[in-house]
PDB file of C-alpha atoms in Angstrom:
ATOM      1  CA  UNK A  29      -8.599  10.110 -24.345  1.00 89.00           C
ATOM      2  CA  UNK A  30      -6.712  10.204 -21.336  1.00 92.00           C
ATOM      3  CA  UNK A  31      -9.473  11.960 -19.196  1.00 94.00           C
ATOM      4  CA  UNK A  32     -12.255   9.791 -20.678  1.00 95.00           C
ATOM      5  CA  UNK A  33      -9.881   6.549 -19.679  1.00 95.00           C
ATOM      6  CA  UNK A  34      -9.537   7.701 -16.390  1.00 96.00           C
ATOM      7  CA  UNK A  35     -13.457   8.665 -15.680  1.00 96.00           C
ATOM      8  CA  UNK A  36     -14.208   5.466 -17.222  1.00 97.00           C
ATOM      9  CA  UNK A  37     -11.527   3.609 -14.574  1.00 97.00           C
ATOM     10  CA  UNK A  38     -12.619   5.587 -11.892  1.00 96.00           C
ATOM     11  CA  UNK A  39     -16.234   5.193 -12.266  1.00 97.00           C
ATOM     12  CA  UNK A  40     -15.848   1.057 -13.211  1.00 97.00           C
ATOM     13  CA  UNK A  41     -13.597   1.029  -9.857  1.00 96.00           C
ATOM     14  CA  UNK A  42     -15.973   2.376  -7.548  1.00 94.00           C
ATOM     15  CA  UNK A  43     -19.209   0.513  -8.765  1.00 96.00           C
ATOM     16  CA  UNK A  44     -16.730  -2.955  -8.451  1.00 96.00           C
ATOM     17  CA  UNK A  45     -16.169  -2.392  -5.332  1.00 93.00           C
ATOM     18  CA  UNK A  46     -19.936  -1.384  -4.182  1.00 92.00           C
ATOM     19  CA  UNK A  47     -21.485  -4.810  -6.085  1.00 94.00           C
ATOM     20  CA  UNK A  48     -18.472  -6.613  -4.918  1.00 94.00           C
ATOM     21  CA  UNK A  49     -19.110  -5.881  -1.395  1.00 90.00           C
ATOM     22  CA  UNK A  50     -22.557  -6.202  -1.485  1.00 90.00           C
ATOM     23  CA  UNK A  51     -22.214  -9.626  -3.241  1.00 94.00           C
ATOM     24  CA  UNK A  52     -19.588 -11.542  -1.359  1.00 94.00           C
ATOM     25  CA  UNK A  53     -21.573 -10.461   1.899  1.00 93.00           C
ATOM     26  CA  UNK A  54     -23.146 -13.135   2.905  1.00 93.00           C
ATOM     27  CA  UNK A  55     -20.077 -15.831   2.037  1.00 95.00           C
ATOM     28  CA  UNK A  56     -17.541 -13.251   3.672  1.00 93.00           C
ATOM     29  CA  UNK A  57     -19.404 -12.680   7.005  1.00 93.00           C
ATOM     30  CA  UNK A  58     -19.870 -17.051   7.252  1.00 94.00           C
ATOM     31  CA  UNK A  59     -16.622 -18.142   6.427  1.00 94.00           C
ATOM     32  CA  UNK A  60     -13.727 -18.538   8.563  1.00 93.00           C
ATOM     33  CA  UNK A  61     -11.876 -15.260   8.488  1.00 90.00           C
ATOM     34  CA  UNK A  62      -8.378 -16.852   6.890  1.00 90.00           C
ATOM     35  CA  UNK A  63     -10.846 -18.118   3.959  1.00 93.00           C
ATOM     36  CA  UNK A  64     -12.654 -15.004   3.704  1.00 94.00           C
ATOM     37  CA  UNK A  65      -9.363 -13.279   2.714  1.00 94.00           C
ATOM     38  CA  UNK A  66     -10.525 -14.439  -0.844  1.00 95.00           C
ATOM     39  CA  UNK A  67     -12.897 -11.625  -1.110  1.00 95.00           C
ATOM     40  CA  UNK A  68     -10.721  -8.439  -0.448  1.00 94.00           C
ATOM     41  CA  UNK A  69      -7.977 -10.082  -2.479  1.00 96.00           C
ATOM     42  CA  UNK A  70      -9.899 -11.199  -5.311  1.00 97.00           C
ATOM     43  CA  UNK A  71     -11.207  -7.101  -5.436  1.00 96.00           C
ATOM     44  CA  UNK A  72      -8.038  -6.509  -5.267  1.00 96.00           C
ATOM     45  CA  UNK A  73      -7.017  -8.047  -8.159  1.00 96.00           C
ATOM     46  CA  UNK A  74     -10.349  -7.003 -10.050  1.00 97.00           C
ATOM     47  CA  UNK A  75      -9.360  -3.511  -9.272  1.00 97.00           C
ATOM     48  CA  UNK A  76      -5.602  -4.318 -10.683  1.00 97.00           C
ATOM     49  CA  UNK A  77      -7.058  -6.062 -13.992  1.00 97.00           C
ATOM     50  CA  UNK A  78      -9.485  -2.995 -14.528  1.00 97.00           C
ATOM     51  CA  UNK A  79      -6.948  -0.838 -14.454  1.00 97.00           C
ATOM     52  CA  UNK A  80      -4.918  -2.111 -17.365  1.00 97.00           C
ATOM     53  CA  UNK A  81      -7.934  -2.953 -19.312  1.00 97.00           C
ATOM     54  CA  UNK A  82      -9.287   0.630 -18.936  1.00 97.00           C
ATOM     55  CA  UNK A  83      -6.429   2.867 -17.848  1.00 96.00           C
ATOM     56  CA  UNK A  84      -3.837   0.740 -19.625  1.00 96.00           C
ATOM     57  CA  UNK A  85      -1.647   0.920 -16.925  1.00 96.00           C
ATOM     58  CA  UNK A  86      -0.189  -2.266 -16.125  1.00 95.00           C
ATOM     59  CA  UNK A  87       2.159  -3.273 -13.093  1.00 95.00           C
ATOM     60  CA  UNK A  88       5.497  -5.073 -12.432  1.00 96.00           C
ATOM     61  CA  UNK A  89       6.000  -5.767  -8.994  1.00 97.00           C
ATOM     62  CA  UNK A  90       9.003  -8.056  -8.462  1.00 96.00           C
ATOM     63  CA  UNK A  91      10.956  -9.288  -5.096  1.00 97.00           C
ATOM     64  CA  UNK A  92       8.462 -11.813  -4.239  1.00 96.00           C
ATOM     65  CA  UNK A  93      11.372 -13.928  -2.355  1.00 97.00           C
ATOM     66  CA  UNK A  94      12.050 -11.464  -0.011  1.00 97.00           C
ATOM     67  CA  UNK A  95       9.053 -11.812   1.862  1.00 97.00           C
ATOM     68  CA  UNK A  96       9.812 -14.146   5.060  1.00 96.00           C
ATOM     69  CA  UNK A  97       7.694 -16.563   6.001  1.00 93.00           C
ATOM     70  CA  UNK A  98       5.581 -16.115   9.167  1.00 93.00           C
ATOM     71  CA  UNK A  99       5.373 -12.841  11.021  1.00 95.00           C
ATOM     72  CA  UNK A 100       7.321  -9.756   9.441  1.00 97.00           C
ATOM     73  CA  UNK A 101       6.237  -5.685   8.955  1.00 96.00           C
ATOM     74  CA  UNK A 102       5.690  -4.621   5.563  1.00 97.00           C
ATOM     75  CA  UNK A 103       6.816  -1.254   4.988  1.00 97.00           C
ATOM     76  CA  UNK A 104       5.978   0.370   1.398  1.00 97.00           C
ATOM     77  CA  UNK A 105       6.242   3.969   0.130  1.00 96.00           C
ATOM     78  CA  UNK A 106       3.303   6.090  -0.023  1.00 95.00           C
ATOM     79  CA  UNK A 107       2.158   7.935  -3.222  1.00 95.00           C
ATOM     80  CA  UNK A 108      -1.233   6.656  -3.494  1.00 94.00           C
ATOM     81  CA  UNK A 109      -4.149   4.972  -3.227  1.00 94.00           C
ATOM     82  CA  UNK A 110      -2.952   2.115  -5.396  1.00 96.00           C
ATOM     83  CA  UNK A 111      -0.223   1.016  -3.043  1.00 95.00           C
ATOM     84  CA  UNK A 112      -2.941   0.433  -0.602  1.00 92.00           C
ATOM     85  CA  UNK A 113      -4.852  -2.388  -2.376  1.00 94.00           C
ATOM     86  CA  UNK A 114      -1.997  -3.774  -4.626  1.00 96.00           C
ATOM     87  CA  UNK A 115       0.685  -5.791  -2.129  1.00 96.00           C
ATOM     88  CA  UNK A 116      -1.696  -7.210   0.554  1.00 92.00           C
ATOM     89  CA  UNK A 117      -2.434  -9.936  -2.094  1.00 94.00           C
ATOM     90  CA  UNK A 118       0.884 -10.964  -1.718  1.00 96.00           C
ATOM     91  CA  UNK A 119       0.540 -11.785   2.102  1.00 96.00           C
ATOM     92  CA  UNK A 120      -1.214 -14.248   3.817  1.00 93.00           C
ATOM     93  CA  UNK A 121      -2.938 -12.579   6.811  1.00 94.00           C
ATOM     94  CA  UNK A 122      -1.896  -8.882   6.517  1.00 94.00           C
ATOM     95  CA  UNK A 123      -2.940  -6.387   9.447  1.00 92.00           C
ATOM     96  CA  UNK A 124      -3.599  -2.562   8.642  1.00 88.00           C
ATOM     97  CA  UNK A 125      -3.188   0.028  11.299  1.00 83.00           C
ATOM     98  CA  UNK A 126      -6.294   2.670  10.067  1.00 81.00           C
ATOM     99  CA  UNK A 127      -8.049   5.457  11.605  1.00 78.00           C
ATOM    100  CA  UNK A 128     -11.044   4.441  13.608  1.00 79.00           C
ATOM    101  CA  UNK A 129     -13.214   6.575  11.853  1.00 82.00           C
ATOM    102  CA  UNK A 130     -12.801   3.909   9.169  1.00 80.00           C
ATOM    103  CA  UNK A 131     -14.473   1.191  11.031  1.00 82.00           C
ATOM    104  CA  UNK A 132     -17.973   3.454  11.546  1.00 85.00           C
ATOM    105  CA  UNK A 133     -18.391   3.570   7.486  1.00 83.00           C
ATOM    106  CA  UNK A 134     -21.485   0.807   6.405  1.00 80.00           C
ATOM    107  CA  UNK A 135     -19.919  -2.603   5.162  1.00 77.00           C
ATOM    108  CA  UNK A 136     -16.734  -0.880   4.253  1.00 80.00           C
ATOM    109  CA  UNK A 137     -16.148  -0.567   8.374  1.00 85.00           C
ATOM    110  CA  UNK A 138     -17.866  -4.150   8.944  1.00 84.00           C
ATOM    111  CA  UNK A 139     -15.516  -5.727   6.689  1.00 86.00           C
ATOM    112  CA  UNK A 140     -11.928  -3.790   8.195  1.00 86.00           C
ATOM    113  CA  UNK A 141     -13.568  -5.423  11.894  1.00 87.00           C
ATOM    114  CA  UNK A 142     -13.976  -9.034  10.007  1.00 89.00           C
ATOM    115  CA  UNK A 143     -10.189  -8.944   9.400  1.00 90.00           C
ATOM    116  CA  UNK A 144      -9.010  -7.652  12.737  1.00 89.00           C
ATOM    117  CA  UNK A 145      -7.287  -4.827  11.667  1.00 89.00           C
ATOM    118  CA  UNK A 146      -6.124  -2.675  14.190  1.00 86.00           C
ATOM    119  CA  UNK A 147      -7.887   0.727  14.658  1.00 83.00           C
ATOM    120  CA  UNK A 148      -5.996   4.032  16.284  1.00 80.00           C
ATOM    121  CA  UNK A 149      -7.369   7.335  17.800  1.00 72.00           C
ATOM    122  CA  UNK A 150      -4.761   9.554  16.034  1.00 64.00           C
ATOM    123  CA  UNK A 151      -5.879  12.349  18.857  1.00 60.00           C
ATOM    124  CA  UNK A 152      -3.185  11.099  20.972  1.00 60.00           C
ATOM    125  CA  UNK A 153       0.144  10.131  19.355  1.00 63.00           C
ATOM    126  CA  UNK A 154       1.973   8.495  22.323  1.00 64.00           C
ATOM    127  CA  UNK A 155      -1.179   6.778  23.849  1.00 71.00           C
ATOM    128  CA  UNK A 156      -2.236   5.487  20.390  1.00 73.00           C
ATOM    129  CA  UNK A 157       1.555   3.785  19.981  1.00 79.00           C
ATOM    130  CA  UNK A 158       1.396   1.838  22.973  1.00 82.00           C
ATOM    131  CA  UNK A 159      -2.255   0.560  21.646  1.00 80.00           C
ATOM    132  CA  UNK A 160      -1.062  -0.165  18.658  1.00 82.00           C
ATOM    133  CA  UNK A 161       2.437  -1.913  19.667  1.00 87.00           C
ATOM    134  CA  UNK A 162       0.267  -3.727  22.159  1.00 87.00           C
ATOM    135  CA  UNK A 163      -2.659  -4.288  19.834  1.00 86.00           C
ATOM    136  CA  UNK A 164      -0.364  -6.172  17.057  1.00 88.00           C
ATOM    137  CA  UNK A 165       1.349  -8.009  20.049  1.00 89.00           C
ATOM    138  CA  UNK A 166      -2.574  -9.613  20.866  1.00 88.00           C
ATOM    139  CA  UNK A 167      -2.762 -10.508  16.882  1.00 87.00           C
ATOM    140  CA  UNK A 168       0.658 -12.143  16.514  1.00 88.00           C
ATOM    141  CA  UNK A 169       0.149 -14.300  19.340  1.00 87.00           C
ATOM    142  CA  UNK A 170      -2.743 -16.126  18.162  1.00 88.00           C
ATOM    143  CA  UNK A 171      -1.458 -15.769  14.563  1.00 87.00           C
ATOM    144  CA  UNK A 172       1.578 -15.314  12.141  1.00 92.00           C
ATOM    145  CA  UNK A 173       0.456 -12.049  10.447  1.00 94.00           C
ATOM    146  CA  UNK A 174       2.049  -9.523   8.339  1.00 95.00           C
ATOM    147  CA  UNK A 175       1.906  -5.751   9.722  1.00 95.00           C
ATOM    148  CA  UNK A 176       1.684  -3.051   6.777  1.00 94.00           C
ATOM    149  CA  UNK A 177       3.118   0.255   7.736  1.00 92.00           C
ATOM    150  CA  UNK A 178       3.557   3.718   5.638  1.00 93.00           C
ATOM    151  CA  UNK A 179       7.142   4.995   7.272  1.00 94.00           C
ATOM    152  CA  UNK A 180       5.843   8.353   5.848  1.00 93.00           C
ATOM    153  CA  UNK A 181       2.230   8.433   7.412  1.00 85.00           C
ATOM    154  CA  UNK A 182       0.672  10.316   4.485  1.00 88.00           C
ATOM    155  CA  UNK A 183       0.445  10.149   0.632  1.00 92.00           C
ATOM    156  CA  UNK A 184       3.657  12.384  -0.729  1.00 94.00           C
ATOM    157  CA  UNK A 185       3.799  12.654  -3.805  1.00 94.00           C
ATOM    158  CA  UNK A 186       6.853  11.084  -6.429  1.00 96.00           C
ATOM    159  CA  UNK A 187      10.239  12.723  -5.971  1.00 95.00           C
ATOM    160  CA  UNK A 188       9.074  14.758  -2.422  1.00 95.00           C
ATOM    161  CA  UNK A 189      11.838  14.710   0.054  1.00 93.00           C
ATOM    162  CA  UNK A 190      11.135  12.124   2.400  1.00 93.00           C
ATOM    163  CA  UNK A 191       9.206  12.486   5.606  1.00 93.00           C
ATOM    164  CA  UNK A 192       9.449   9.209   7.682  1.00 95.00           C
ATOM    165  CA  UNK A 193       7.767   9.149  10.939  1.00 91.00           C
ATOM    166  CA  UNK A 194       9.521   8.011  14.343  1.00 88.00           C
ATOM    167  CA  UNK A 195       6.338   5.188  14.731  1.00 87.00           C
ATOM    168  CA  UNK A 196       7.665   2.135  12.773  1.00 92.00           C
ATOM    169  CA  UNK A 197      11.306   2.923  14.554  1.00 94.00           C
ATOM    170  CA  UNK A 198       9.052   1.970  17.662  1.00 91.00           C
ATOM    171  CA  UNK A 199       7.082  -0.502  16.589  1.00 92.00           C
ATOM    172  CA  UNK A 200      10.202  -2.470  14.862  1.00 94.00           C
ATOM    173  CA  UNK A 201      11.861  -2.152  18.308  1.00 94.00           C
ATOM    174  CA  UNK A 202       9.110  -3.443  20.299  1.00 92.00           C
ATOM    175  CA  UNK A 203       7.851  -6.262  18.134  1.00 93.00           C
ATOM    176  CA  UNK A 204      11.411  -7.341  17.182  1.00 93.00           C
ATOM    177  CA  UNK A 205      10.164  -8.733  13.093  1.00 96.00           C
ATOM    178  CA  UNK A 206      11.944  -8.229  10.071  1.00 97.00           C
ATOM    179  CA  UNK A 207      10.721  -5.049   8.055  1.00 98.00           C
ATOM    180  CA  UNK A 208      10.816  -5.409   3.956  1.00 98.00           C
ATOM    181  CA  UNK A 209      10.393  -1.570   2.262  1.00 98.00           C
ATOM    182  CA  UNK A 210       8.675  -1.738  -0.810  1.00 98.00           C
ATOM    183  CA  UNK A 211       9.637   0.726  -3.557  1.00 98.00           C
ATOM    184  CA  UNK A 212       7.889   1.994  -6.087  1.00 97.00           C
ATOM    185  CA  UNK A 213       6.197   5.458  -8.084  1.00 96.00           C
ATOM    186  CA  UNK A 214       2.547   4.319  -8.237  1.00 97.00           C
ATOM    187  CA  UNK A 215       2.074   8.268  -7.737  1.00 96.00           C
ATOM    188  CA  UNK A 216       3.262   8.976 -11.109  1.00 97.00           C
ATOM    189  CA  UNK A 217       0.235   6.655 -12.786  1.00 97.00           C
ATOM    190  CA  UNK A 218      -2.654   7.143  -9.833  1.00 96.00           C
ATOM    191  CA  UNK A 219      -1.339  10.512  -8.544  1.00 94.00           C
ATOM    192  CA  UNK A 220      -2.780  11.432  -5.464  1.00 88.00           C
ATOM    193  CA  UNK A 221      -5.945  13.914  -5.076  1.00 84.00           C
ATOM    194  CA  UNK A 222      -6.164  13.848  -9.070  1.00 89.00           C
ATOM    195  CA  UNK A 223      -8.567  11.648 -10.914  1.00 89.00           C
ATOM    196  CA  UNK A 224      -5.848  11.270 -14.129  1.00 93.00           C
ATOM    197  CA  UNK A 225      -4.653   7.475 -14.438  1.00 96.00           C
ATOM    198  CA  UNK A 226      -1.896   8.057 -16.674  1.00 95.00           C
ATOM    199  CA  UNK A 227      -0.952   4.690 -18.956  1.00 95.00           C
ATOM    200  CA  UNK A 228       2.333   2.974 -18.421  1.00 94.00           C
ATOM    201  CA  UNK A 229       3.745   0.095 -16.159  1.00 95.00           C
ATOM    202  CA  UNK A 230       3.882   0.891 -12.520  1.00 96.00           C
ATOM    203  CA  UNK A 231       7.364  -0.239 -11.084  1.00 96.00           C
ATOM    204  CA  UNK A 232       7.579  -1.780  -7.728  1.00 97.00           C
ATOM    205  CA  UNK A 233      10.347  -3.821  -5.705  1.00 98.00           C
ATOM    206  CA  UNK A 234       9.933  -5.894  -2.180  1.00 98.00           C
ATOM    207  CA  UNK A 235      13.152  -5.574  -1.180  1.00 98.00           C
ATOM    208  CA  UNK A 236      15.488  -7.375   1.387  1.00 98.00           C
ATOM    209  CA  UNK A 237      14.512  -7.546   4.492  1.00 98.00           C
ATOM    210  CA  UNK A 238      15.937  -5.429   7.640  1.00 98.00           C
ATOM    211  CA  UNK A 239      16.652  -7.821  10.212  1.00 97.00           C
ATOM    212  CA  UNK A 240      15.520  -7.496  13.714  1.00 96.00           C
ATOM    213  CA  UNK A 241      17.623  -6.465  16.443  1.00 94.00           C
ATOM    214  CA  UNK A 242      19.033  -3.380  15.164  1.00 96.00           C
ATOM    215  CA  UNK A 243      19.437  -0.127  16.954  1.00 96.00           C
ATOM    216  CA  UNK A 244      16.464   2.464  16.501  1.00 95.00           C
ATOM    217  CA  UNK A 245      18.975   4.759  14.354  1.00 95.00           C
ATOM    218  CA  UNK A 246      20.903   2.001  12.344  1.00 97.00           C
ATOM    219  CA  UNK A 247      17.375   0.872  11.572  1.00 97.00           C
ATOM    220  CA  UNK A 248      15.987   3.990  10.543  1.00 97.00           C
ATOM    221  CA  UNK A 249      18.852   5.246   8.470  1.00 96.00           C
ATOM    222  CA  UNK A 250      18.894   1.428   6.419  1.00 97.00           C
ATOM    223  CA  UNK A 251      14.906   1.853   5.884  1.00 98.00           C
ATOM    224  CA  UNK A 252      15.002   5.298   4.570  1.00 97.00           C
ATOM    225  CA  UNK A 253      18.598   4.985   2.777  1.00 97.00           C
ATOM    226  CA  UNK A 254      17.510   1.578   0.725  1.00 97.00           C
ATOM    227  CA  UNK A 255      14.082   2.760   0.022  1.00 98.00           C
ATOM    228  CA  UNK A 256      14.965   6.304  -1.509  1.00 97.00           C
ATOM    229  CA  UNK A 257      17.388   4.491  -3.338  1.00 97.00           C
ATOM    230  CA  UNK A 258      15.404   1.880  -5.205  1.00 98.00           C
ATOM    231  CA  UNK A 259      12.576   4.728  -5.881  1.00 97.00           C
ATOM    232  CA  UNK A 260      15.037   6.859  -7.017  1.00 97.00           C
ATOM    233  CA  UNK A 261      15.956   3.663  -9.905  1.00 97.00           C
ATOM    234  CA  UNK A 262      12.537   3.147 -10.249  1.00 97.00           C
ATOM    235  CA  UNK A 263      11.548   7.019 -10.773  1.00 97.00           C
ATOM    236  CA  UNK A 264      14.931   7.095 -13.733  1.00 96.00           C
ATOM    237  CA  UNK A 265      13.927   4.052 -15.117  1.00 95.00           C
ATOM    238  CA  UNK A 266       9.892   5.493 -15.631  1.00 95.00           C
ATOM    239  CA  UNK A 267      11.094   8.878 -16.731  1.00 95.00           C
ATOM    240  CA  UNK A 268      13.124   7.217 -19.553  1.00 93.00           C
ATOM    241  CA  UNK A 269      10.593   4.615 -20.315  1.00 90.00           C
ATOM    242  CA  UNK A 270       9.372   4.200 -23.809  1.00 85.00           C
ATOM    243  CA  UNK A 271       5.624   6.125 -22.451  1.00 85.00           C
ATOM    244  CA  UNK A 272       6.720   8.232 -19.975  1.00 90.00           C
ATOM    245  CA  UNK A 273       4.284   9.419 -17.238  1.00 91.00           C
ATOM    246  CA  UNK A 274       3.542  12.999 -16.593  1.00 90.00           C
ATOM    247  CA  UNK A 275       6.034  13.866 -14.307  1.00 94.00           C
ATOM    248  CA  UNK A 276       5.124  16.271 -11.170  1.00 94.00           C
ATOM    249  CA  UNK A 277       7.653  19.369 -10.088  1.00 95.00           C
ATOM    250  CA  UNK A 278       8.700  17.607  -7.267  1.00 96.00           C
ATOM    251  CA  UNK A 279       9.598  14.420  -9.805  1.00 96.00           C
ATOM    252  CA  UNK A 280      11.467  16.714 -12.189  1.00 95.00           C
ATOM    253  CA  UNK A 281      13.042  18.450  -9.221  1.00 95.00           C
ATOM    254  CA  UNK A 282      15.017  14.793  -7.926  1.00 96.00           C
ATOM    255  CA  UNK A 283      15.603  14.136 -11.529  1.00 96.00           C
ATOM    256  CA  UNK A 284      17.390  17.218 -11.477  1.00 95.00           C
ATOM    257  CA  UNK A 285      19.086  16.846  -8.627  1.00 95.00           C
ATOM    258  CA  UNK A 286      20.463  13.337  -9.675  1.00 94.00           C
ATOM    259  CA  UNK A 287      21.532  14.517 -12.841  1.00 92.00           C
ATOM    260  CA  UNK A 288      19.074  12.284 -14.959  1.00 89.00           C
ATOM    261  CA  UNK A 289      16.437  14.260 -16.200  1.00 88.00           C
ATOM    262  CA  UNK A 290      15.151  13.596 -19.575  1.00 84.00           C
ATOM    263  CA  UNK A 291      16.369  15.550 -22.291  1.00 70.00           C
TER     264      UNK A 291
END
């Protein structure tokens, strides 16, 4: 059952999306871009509802008043695709930082341009920073927006030793906004490069923010120390669960190595 759940999911996931796209066209392209937020966040929350109705995987994301108001960077983990389209509903004008590539794809790219997200040559690390720190600069000054950042860069999956990059450091010190990590182990339900959706309740935690102003290494070491920490709850508290997920080596191998695995 679990393999027919997920091809059903996947396949009622991408065909939502498609009609979806195709269908809110002509309102989305019209309207003011603030109002035509509805449309990616109303998928969004299609995608969400289809996913407990079909993969019976629901989600619990709490921390909801630690989001500032106004401008502020959004920092989640990254295990997978799901913690790509699950928080921006939660924000009122979110910007994504995306590879350009993205923006050349039919509709898909013309709706990413709509919003004003911020494409990035990845060729060039340094020179795409400074267009990127500069970039968001531009957006925040004709709008209070909310920047979403992966500290990590790429998908890893639950448990992996972390890998955050030196970019957000940057970009925290140059636009000077509070950062909020989000925690979670979405990879353990919607794990990447696999097309299982494993049932359950996907865990997930805005937490407080980091203030601005900090040094780049007092900074860093509070973002990765109070993230780890919370997944690490989060990971216990799923591997102990009533329907615990399948858990992936490098999930059993933390488990291990904070003396909670399942017996």
């Amino acid at each position: 059952m679990l393999q027919i759940r997920s091809l059903a999911f996947n396949f009622a996931f991408y065909v939502s999306l498609i009609v979806q796209m195709i269908f809110w066209t002509p309102f989305y392209f019209l309207a003011p871009r603030h109002k035509a937020w509805f449309v990616p966040k109303f998928w969004s929350r299609t995608s969400m509802w289809l996913y407990e109705k079909i993969a019976l995987t629901k989600r619990d994301i709490r921390g909801r008043e630690n989001l500032p108001e106004g401008s502020f960077i959004l920092a989640p983990k990254h295990q997978s695709f799901w913690d790509t389209i699950a928080f921006f509903p939660y924000l009122d004008d979110p910007i994504y930082i995306l590879k350009r590539e993205l923006t050349w794809i039919p509709f898909f790219g013309w709706y990413i341009l709509k919003m004003r997200m911020i494409p990035v040559d990845r060729g060039s690390k340094g020179k795409a920073l400074k267009a990127v720190v500069a970039a968001t600069k531009a957006e925040l000054a004709r709008n209070p927006r909310q920047l979403i950042i992966y500290p990590e860069g790429t998908r890893r999956p639950p448990g992996a030793e972390p890998a955050y990059k030196y970019g957000i450091v940057e970009i925290y010190s140059q636009l000077g906004l509070p950062v909020v990590p989000v925690a979670h182990v979405a990879g353990l339900y919607w794990p990447r490069r696999k097309f299982l959706r494993y049932p359950g309740t996907i865990q997930a935690r805005f937490l407080p923010p980091i203030p601005p102003g900090l040094s780049k290494e007092d900074f860093m070491q509070r973002l990765v120390t109070e993230t780890e920490a919370a997944c690490d709850q989060l990971l216990i508290e799923a591997a102990h669960s009533e329907n615990p997920p399948h858990l992936p080596p490098t999930a059993v191998k933390r488990l291990q190595e904070l003396g909670a695995l399942p017996g």
